[in-house]
mmCIF file of C-alpha atoms and ligand atoms in Angstrom:
data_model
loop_
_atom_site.group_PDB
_atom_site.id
_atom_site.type_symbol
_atom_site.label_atom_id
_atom_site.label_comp_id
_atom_site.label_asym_id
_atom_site.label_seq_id
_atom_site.Cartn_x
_atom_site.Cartn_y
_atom_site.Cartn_z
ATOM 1 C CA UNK A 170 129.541 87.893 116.088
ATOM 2 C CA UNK A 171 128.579 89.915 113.181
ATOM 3 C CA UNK A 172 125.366 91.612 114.237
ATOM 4 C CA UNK A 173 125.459 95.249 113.456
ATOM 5 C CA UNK A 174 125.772 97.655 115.899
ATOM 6 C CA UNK A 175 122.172 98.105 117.102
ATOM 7 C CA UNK A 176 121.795 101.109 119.600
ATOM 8 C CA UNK A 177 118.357 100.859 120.719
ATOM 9 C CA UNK A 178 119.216 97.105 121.387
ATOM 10 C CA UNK A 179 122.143 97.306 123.193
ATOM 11 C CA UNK A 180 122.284 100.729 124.834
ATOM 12 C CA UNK A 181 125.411 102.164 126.659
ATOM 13 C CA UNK A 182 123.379 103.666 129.578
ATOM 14 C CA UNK A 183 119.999 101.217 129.610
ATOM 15 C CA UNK A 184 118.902 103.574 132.464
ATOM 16 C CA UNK A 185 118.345 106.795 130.526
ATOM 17 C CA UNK A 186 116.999 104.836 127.658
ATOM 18 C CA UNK A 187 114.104 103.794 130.753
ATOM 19 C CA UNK A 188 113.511 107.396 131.583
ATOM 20 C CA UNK A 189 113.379 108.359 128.225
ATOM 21 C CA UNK A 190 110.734 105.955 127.419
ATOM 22 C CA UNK A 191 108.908 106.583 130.801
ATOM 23 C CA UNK A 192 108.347 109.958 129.876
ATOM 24 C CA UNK A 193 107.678 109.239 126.423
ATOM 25 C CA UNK A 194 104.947 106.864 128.254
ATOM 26 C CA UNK A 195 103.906 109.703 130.332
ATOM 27 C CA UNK A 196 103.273 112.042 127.629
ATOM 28 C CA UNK A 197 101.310 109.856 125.506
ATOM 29 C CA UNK A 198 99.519 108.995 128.426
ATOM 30 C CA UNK A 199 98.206 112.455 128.454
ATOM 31 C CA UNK A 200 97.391 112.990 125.082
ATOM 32 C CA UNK A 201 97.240 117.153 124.559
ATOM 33 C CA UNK A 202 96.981 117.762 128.174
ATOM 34 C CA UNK A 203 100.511 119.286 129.168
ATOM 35 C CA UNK A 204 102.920 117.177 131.812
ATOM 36 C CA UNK A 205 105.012 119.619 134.184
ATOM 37 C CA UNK A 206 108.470 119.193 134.427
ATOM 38 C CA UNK A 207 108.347 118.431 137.339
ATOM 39 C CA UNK A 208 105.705 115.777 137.111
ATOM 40 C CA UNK A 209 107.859 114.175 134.898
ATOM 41 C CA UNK A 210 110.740 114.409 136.785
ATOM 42 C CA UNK A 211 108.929 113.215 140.539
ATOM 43 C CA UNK A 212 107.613 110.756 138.674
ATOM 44 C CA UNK A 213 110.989 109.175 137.582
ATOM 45 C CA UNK A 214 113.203 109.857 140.039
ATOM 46 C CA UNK A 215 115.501 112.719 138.200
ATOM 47 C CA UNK A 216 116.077 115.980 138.075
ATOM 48 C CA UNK A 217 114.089 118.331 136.039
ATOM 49 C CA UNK A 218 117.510 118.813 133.795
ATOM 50 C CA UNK A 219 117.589 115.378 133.294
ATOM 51 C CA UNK A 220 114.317 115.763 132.273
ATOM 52 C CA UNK A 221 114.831 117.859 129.735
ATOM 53 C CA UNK A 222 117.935 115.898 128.030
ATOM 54 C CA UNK A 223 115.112 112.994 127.205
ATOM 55 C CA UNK A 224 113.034 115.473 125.655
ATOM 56 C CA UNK A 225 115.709 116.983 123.493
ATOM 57 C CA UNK A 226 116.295 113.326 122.908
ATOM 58 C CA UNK A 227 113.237 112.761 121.844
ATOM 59 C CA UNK A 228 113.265 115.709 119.907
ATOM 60 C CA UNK A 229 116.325 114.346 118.009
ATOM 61 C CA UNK A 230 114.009 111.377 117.369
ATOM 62 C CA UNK A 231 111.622 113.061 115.480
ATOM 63 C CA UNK A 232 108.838 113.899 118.297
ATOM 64 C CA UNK A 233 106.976 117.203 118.040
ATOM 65 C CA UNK A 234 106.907 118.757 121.637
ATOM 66 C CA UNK A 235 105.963 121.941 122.919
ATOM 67 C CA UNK A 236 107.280 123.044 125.964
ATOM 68 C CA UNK A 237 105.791 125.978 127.568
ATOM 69 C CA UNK A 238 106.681 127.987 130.039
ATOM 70 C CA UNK A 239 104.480 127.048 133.711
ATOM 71 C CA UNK A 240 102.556 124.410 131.876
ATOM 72 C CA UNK A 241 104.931 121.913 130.310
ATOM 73 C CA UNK A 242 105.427 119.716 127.787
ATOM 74 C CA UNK A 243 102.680 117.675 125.448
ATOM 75 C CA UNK A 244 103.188 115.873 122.441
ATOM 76 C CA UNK A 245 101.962 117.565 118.805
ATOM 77 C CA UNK A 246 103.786 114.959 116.569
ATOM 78 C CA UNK A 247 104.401 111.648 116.232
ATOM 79 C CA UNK A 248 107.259 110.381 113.988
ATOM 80 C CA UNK A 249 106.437 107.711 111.613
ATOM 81 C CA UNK A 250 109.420 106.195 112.633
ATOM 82 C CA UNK A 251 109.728 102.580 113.578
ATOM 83 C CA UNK A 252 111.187 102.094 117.734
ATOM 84 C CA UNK A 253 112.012 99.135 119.406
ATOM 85 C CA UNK A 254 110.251 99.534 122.884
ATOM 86 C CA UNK A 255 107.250 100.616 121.030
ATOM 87 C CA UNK A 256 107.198 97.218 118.899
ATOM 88 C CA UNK A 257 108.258 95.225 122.189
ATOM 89 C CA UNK A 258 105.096 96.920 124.246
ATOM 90 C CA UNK A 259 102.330 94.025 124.557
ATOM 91 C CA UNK A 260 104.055 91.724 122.216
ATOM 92 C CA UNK A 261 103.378 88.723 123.504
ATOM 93 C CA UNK A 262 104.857 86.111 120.808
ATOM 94 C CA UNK A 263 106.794 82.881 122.216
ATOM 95 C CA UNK A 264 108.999 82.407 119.586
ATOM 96 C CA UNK A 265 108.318 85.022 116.611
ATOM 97 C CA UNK A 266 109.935 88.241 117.605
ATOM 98 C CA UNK A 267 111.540 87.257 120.591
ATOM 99 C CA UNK A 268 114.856 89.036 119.308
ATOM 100 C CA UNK A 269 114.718 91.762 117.147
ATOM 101 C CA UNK A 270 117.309 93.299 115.097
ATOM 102 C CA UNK A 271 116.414 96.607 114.199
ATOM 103 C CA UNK A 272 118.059 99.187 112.015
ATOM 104 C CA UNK A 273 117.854 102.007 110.143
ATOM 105 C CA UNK A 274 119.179 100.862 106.858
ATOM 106 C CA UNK A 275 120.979 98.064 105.246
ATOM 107 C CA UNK A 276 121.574 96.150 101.962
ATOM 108 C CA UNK A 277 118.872 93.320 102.449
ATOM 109 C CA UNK A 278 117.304 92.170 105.741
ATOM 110 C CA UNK A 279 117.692 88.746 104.010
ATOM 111 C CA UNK A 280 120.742 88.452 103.282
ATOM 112 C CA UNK A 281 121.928 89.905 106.844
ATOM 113 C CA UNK A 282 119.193 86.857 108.500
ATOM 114 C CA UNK A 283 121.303 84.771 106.790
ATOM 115 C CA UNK A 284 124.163 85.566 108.131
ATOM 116 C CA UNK A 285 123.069 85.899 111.437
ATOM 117 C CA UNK A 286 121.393 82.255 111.157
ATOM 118 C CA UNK A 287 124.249 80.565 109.950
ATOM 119 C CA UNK A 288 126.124 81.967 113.244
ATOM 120 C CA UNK A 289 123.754 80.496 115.391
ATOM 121 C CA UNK A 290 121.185 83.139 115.753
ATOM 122 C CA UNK A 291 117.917 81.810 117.620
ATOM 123 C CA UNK A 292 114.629 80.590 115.787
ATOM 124 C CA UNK A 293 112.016 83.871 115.650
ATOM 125 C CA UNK A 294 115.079 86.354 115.592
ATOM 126 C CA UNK A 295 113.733 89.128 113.783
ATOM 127 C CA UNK A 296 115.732 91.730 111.469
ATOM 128 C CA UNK A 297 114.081 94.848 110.571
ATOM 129 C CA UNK A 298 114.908 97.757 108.976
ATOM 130 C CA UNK A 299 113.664 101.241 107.701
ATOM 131 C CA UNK A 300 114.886 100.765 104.120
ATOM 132 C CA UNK A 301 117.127 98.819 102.242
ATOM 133 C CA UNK A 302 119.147 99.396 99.373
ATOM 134 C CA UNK A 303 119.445 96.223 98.145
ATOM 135 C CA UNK A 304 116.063 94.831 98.704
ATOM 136 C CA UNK A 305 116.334 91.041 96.935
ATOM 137 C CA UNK A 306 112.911 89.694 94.687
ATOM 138 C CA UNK A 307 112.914 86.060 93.287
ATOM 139 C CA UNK A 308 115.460 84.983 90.742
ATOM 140 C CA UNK A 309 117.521 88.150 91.252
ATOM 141 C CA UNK A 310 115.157 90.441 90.801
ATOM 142 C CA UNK A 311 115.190 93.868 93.204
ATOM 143 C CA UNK A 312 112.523 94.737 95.682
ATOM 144 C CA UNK A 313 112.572 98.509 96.036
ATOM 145 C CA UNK A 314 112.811 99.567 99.062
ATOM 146 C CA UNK A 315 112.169 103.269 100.144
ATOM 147 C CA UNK A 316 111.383 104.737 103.730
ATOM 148 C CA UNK A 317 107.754 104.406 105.019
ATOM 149 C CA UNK A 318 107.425 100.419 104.334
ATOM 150 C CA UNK A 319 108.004 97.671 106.116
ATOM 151 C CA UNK A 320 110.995 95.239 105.287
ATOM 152 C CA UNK A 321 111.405 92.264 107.820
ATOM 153 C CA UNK A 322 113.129 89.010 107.878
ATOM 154 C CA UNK A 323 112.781 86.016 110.114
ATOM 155 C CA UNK A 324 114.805 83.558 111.085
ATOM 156 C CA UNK A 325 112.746 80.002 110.908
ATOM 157 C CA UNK A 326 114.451 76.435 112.094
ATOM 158 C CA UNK A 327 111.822 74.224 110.861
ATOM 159 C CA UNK A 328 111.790 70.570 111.905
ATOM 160 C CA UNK A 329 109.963 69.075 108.308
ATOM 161 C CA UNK A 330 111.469 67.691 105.226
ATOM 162 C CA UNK A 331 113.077 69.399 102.515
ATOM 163 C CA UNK A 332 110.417 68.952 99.881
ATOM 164 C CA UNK A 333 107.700 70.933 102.312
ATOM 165 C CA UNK A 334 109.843 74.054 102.593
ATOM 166 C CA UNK A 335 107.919 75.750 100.053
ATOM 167 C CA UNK A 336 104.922 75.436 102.185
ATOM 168 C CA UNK A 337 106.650 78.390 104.600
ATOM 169 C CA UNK A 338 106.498 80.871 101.883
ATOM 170 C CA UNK A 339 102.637 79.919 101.861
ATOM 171 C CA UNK A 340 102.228 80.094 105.924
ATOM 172 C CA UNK A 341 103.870 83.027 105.369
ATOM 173 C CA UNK A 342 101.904 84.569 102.882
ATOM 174 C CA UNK A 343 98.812 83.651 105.444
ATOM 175 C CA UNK A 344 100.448 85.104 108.316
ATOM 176 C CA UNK A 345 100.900 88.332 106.629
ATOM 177 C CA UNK A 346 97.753 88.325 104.914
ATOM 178 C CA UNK A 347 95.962 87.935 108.096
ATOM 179 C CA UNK A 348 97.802 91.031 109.719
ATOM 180 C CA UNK A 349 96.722 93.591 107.113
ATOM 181 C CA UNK A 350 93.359 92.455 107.420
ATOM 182 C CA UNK A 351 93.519 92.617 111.137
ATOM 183 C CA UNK A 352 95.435 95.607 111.333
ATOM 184 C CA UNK A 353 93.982 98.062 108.365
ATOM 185 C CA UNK A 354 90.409 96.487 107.730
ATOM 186 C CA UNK A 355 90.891 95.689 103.976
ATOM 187 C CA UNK A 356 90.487 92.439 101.992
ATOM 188 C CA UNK A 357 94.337 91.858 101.555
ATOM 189 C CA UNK A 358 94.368 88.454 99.083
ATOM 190 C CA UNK A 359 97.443 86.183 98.180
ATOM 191 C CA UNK A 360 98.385 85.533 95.003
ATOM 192 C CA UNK A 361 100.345 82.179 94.006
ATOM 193 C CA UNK A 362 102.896 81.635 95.193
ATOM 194 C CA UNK A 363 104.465 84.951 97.189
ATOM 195 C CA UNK A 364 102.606 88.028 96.567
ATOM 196 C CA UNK A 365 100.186 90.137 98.686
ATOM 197 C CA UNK A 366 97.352 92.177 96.748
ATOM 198 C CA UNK A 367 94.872 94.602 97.575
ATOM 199 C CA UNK A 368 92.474 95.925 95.029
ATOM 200 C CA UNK A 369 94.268 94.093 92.158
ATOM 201 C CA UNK A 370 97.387 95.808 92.641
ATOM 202 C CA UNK A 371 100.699 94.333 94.355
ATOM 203 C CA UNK A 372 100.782 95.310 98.546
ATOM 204 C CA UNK A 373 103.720 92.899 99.461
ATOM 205 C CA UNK A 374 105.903 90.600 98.667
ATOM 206 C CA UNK A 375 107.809 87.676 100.338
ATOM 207 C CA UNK A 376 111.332 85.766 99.213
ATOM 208 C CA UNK A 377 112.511 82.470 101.366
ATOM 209 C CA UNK A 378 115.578 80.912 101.495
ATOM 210 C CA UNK A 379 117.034 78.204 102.704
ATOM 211 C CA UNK A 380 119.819 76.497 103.831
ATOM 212 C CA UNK A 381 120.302 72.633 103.451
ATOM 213 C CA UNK A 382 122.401 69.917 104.164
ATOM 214 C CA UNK A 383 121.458 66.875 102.417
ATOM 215 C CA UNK A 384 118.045 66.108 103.475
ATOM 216 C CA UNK A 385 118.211 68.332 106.448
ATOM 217 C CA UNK A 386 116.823 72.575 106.493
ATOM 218 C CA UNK A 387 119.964 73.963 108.870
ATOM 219 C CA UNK A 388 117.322 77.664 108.668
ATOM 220 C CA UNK A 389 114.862 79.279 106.800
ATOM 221 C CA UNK A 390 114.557 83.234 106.837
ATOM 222 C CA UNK A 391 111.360 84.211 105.482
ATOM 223 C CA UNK A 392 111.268 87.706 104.410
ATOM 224 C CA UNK A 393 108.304 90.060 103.995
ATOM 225 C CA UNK A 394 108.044 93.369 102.104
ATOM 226 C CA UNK A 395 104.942 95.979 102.440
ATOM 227 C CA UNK A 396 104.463 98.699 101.165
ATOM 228 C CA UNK A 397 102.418 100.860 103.959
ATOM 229 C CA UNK A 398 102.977 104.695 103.914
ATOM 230 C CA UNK A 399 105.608 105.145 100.902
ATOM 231 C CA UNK A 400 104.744 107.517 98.047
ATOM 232 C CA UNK A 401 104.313 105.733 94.993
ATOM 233 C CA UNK A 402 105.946 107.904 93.199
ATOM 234 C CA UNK A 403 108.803 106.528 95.046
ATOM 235 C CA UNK A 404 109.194 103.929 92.331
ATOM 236 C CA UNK A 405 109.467 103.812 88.571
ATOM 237 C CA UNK A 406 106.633 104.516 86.564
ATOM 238 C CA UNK A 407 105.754 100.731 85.590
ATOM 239 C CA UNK A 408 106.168 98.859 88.839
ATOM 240 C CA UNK A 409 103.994 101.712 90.450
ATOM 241 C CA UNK A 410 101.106 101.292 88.320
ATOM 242 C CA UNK A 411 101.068 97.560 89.701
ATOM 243 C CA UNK A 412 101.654 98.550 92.891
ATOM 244 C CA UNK A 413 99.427 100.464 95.665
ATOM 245 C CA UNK A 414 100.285 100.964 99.435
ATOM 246 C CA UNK A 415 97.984 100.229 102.597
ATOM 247 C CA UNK A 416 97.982 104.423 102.929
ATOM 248 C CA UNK A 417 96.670 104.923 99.359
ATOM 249 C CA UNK A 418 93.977 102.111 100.087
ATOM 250 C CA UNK A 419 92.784 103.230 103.791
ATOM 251 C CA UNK A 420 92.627 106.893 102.529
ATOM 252 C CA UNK A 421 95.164 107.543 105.661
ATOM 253 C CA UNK A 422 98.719 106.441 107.031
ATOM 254 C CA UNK A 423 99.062 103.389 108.301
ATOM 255 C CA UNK A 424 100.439 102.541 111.832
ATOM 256 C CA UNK A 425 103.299 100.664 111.094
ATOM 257 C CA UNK A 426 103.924 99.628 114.846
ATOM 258 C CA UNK A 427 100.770 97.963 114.973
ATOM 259 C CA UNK A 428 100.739 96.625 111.636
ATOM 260 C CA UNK A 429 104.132 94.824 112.367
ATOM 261 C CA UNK A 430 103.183 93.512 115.880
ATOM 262 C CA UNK A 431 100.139 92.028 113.860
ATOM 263 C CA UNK A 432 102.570 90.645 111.392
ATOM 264 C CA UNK A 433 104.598 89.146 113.892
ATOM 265 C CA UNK A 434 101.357 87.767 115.938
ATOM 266 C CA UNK A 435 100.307 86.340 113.227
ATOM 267 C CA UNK A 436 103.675 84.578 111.880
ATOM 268 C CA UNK A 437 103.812 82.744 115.354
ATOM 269 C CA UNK A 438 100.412 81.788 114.837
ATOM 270 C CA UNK A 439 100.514 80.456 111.363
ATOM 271 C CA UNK A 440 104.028 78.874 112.373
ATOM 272 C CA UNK A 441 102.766 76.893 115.069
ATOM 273 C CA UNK A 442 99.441 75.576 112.978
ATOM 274 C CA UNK A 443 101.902 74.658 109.898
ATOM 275 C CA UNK A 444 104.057 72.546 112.326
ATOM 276 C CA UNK A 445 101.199 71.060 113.872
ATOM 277 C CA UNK A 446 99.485 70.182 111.211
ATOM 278 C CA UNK A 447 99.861 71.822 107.496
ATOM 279 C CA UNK A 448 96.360 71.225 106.352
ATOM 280 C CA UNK A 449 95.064 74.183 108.332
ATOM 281 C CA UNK A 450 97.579 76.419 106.721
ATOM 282 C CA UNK A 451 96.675 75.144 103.052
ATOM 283 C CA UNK A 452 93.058 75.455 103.830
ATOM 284 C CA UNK A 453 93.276 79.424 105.142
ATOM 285 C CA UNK A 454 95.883 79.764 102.253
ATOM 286 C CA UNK A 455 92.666 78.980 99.810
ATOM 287 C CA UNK A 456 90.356 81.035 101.823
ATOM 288 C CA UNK A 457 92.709 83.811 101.227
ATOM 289 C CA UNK A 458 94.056 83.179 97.708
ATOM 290 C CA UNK A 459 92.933 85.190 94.672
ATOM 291 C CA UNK A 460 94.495 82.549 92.478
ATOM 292 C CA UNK A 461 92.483 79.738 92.455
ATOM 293 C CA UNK A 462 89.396 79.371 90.147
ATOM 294 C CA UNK A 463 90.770 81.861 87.818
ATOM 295 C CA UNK A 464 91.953 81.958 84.156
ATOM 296 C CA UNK A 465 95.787 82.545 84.632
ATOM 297 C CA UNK A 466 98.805 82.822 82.778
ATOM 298 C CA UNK A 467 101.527 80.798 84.532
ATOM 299 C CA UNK A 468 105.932 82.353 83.233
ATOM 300 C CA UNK A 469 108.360 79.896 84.485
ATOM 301 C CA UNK A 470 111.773 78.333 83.314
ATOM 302 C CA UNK A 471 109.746 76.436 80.591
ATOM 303 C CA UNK A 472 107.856 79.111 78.517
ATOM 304 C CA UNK A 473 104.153 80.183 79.470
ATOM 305 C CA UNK A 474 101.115 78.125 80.556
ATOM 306 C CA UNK A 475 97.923 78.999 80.323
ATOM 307 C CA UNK A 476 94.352 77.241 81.552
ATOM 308 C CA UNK A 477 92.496 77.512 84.662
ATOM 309 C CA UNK A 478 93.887 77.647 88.269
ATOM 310 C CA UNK A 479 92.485 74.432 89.901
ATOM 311 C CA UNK A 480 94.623 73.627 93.458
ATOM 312 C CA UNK A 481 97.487 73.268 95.268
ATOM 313 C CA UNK A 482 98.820 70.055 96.430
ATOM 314 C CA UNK A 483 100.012 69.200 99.234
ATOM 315 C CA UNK A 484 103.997 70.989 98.520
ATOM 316 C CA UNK A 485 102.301 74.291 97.870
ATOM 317 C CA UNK A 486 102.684 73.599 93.673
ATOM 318 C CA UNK A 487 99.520 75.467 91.314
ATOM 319 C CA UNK A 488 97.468 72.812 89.898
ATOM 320 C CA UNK A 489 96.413 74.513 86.316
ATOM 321 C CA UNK A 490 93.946 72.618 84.016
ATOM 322 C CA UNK A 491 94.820 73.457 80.202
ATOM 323 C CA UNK A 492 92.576 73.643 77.463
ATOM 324 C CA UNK A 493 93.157 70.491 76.231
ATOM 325 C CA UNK A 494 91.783 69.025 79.407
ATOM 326 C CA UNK A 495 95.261 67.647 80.890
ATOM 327 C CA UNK A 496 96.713 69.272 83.835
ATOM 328 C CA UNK A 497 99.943 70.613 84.620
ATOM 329 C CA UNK A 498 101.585 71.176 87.773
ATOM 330 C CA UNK A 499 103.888 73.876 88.794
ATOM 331 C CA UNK A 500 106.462 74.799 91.447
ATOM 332 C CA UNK A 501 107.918 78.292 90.550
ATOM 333 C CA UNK A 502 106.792 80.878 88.220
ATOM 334 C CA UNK A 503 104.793 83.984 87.952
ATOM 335 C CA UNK A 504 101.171 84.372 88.130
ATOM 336 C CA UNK A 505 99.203 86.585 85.678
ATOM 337 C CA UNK A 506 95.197 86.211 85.933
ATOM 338 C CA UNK A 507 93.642 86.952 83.067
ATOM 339 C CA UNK A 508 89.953 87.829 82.677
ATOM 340 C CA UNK A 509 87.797 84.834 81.639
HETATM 341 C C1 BT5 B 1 108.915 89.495 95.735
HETATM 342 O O1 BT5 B 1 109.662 89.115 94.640
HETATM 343 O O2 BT5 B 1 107.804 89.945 95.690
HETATM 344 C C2 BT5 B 1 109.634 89.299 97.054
HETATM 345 C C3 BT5 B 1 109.814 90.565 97.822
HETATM 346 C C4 BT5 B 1 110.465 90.323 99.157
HETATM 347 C C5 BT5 B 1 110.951 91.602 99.764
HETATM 348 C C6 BT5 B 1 111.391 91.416 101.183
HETATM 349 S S1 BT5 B 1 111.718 92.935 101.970
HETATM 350 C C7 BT5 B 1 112.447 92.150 103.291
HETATM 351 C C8 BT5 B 1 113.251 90.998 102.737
HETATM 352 N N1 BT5 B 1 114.584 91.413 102.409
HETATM 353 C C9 BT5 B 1 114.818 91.345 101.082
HETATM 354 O O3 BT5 B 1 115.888 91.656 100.515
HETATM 355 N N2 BT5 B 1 113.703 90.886 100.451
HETATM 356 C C10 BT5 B 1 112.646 90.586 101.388
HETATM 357 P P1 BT5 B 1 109.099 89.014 93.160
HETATM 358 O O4 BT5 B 1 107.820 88.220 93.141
HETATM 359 O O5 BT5 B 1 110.254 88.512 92.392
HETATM 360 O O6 BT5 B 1 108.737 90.480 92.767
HETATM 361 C C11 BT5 B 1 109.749 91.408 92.452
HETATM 362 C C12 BT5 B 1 109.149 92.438 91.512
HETATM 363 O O7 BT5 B 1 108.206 93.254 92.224
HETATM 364 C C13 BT5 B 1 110.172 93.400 90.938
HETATM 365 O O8 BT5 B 1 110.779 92.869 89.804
HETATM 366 C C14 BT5 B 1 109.316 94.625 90.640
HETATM 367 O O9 BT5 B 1 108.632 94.475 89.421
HETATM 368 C C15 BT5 B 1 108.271 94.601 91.738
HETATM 369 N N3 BT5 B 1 108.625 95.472 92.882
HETATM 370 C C16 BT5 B 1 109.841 95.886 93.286
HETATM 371 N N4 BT5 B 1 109.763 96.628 94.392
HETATM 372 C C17 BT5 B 1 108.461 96.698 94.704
HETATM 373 C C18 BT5 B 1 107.740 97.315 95.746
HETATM 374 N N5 BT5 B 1 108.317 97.997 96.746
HETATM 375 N N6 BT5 B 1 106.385 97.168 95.753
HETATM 376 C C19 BT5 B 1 105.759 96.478 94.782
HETATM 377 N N7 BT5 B 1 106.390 95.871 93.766
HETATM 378 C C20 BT5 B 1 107.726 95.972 93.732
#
């Protein structure tokens, strides 16, 4: 097997890693009210040394606690840092999420779902990580890929015909849609065929891929790229006027636990409705789209189109009605809407 050496999956000692998180649990729990030492420790079964080694632990996670002398220990920071058992609490997804690969940096979560899938990996398997440093766009193009985001790839084993696989991209789109709105209260909108958009401006991203035999999908990963707490300053000048981050547009950091349990929620959700039935999907794609209706200006292989946005058929292609009256359909290409 190739999967990466994942410590919080796979720990040496699973035991500690319980009493660290029950005391983690503990803390929380309490909120600014101080936890004794030996609370903590009666209440897990350990000594109060033992104690202490999770909280220096923790410590070396990032936490903020203050230990005081005849009081104990409380909580003053949280770390903005992405933890397995906290994603794992409450999820309660079937299939979506079920395993979850999660790491603290690698080239592309894409490319290593791949790899994983074509070894057999499970359908839902999840790979996560806290950047990436070769983050893959569409047609070779980079997605950058700095700490504070979120940058997740799953692992799909879809039972349809080749020439609907483009649809996933567009369940996918919904899914993740429907977790920023859930999660951060904004009007997140899609944008044909793989982008996420708040406020005009670029929030996310997705890029499937596939692999085929004949007429038969062996896996899809579907990956998903947004950008939550980042600075924008932590890209180059032009993507990062076209860009904003859920932070910038709440007016405060986003939860990014919550926000990818929602993501994840909501990926099972959308999966399940496509495979039942992918009318529903195409019908809260087009609730959610920004696309449709609009002037636009349509770059693909063949040049530039421009007309008016009409529909999307049933494979997920933009419908666009030139000015001459005739339309066109498209499968790939990049969306520009222009003002009418
Ligand atoms: C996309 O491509 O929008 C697909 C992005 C998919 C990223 C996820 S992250 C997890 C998984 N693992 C991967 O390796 N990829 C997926 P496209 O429509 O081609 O847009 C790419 C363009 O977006 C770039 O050429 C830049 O102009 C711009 N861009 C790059 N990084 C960005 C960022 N962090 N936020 C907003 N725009 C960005």
């Amino acid at each position: 097997m190739l999967y990466f050496p994942d410590p919080d999956a796979r720990p040496l000692y699973p035991e500690l890693l319980m009493y660290k998180e029950k005391i983690l649990n503990i803390l929380r729990a309490s909120h600014t009210e101080f936890v004794s030492g030996e609370e903590l420790a009666r209440k897990c079964g350990i000594s109060r040394t033992m104690v202490w080694k999770h909280i220096k632990a923790l410590e070396r996670e990032g936490f903020g606690i203050e230990a005081v002398p005849s009081r104990g220990y409380r909580i003053t920071n949280e770390p903005d840092t992405l933890r397995l058992s906290d994603i794992k609490q409450g999820l309660r997804t079937k299939v979506v999420g079920k395993e979850i690969h999660l790491y603290p940096e690698v080239a592309s979560t894409n490319t290593l779902a791949m790899e994983m899938a074509a070894q057999g990996a499970t359908e839902g398997a999840v790979v996560i990580s806290e950047m990436q440093t070769g983050g893959k766009g569409r047609l070779g193009r980079k997605w950058l890929s700095p700490k504070g985001n979120l940058y997740l790839s799953v692992i799909l084993r879809p039972d349809i015909p080749i020439y609907k696989a483009p649809l996933i991209t567009l369940m996918g789109a919904v899914a993740v849609a429907s977790a920023v709105r859930a999660a951060c209260e904004v009007e997140a909108a899609i944008k044909w065929p793989n982008d996420i958009y708040l406020s005009g401006k670029k929030v996310g991203g997705l890029l499937t891929e596939m692999s085929a035999e004949q007429d038969r999908i062996r896996h899809v990963v579907l990956g998903i790229g947004l950008d939550v707490n980042m600075k924008l300053d932590a890209l180059p000048d032009d993507i990062q006027l076209l860009t904003t981050t859920l932070a910038v547009e709440t007016g405060k950091r986003a939860n990014r636990t919550a926000l990818l349990r929602q993501v994840l929620i909501q990926l099972e959700r959308w999966y399940e409705a496509f495979l039942r039935n992918d009318a529903d999907v195409l019908n809260e794609w087009e609730r959610l789209n920004m696309t449709l209706g609009n002037r636009v200006a349509v770059s693909g292989h063949g040049g530039t189109l421009e007309g008016r946005a009409q529909a999307i058929d049933g494979e997920g292609r933009l419908i666009i009605k030139l000015d001459d009256g005739t339309s066109r359909t498209v499968a790939a290409g990049d969306v520009t809407i222009l003002k009418s």
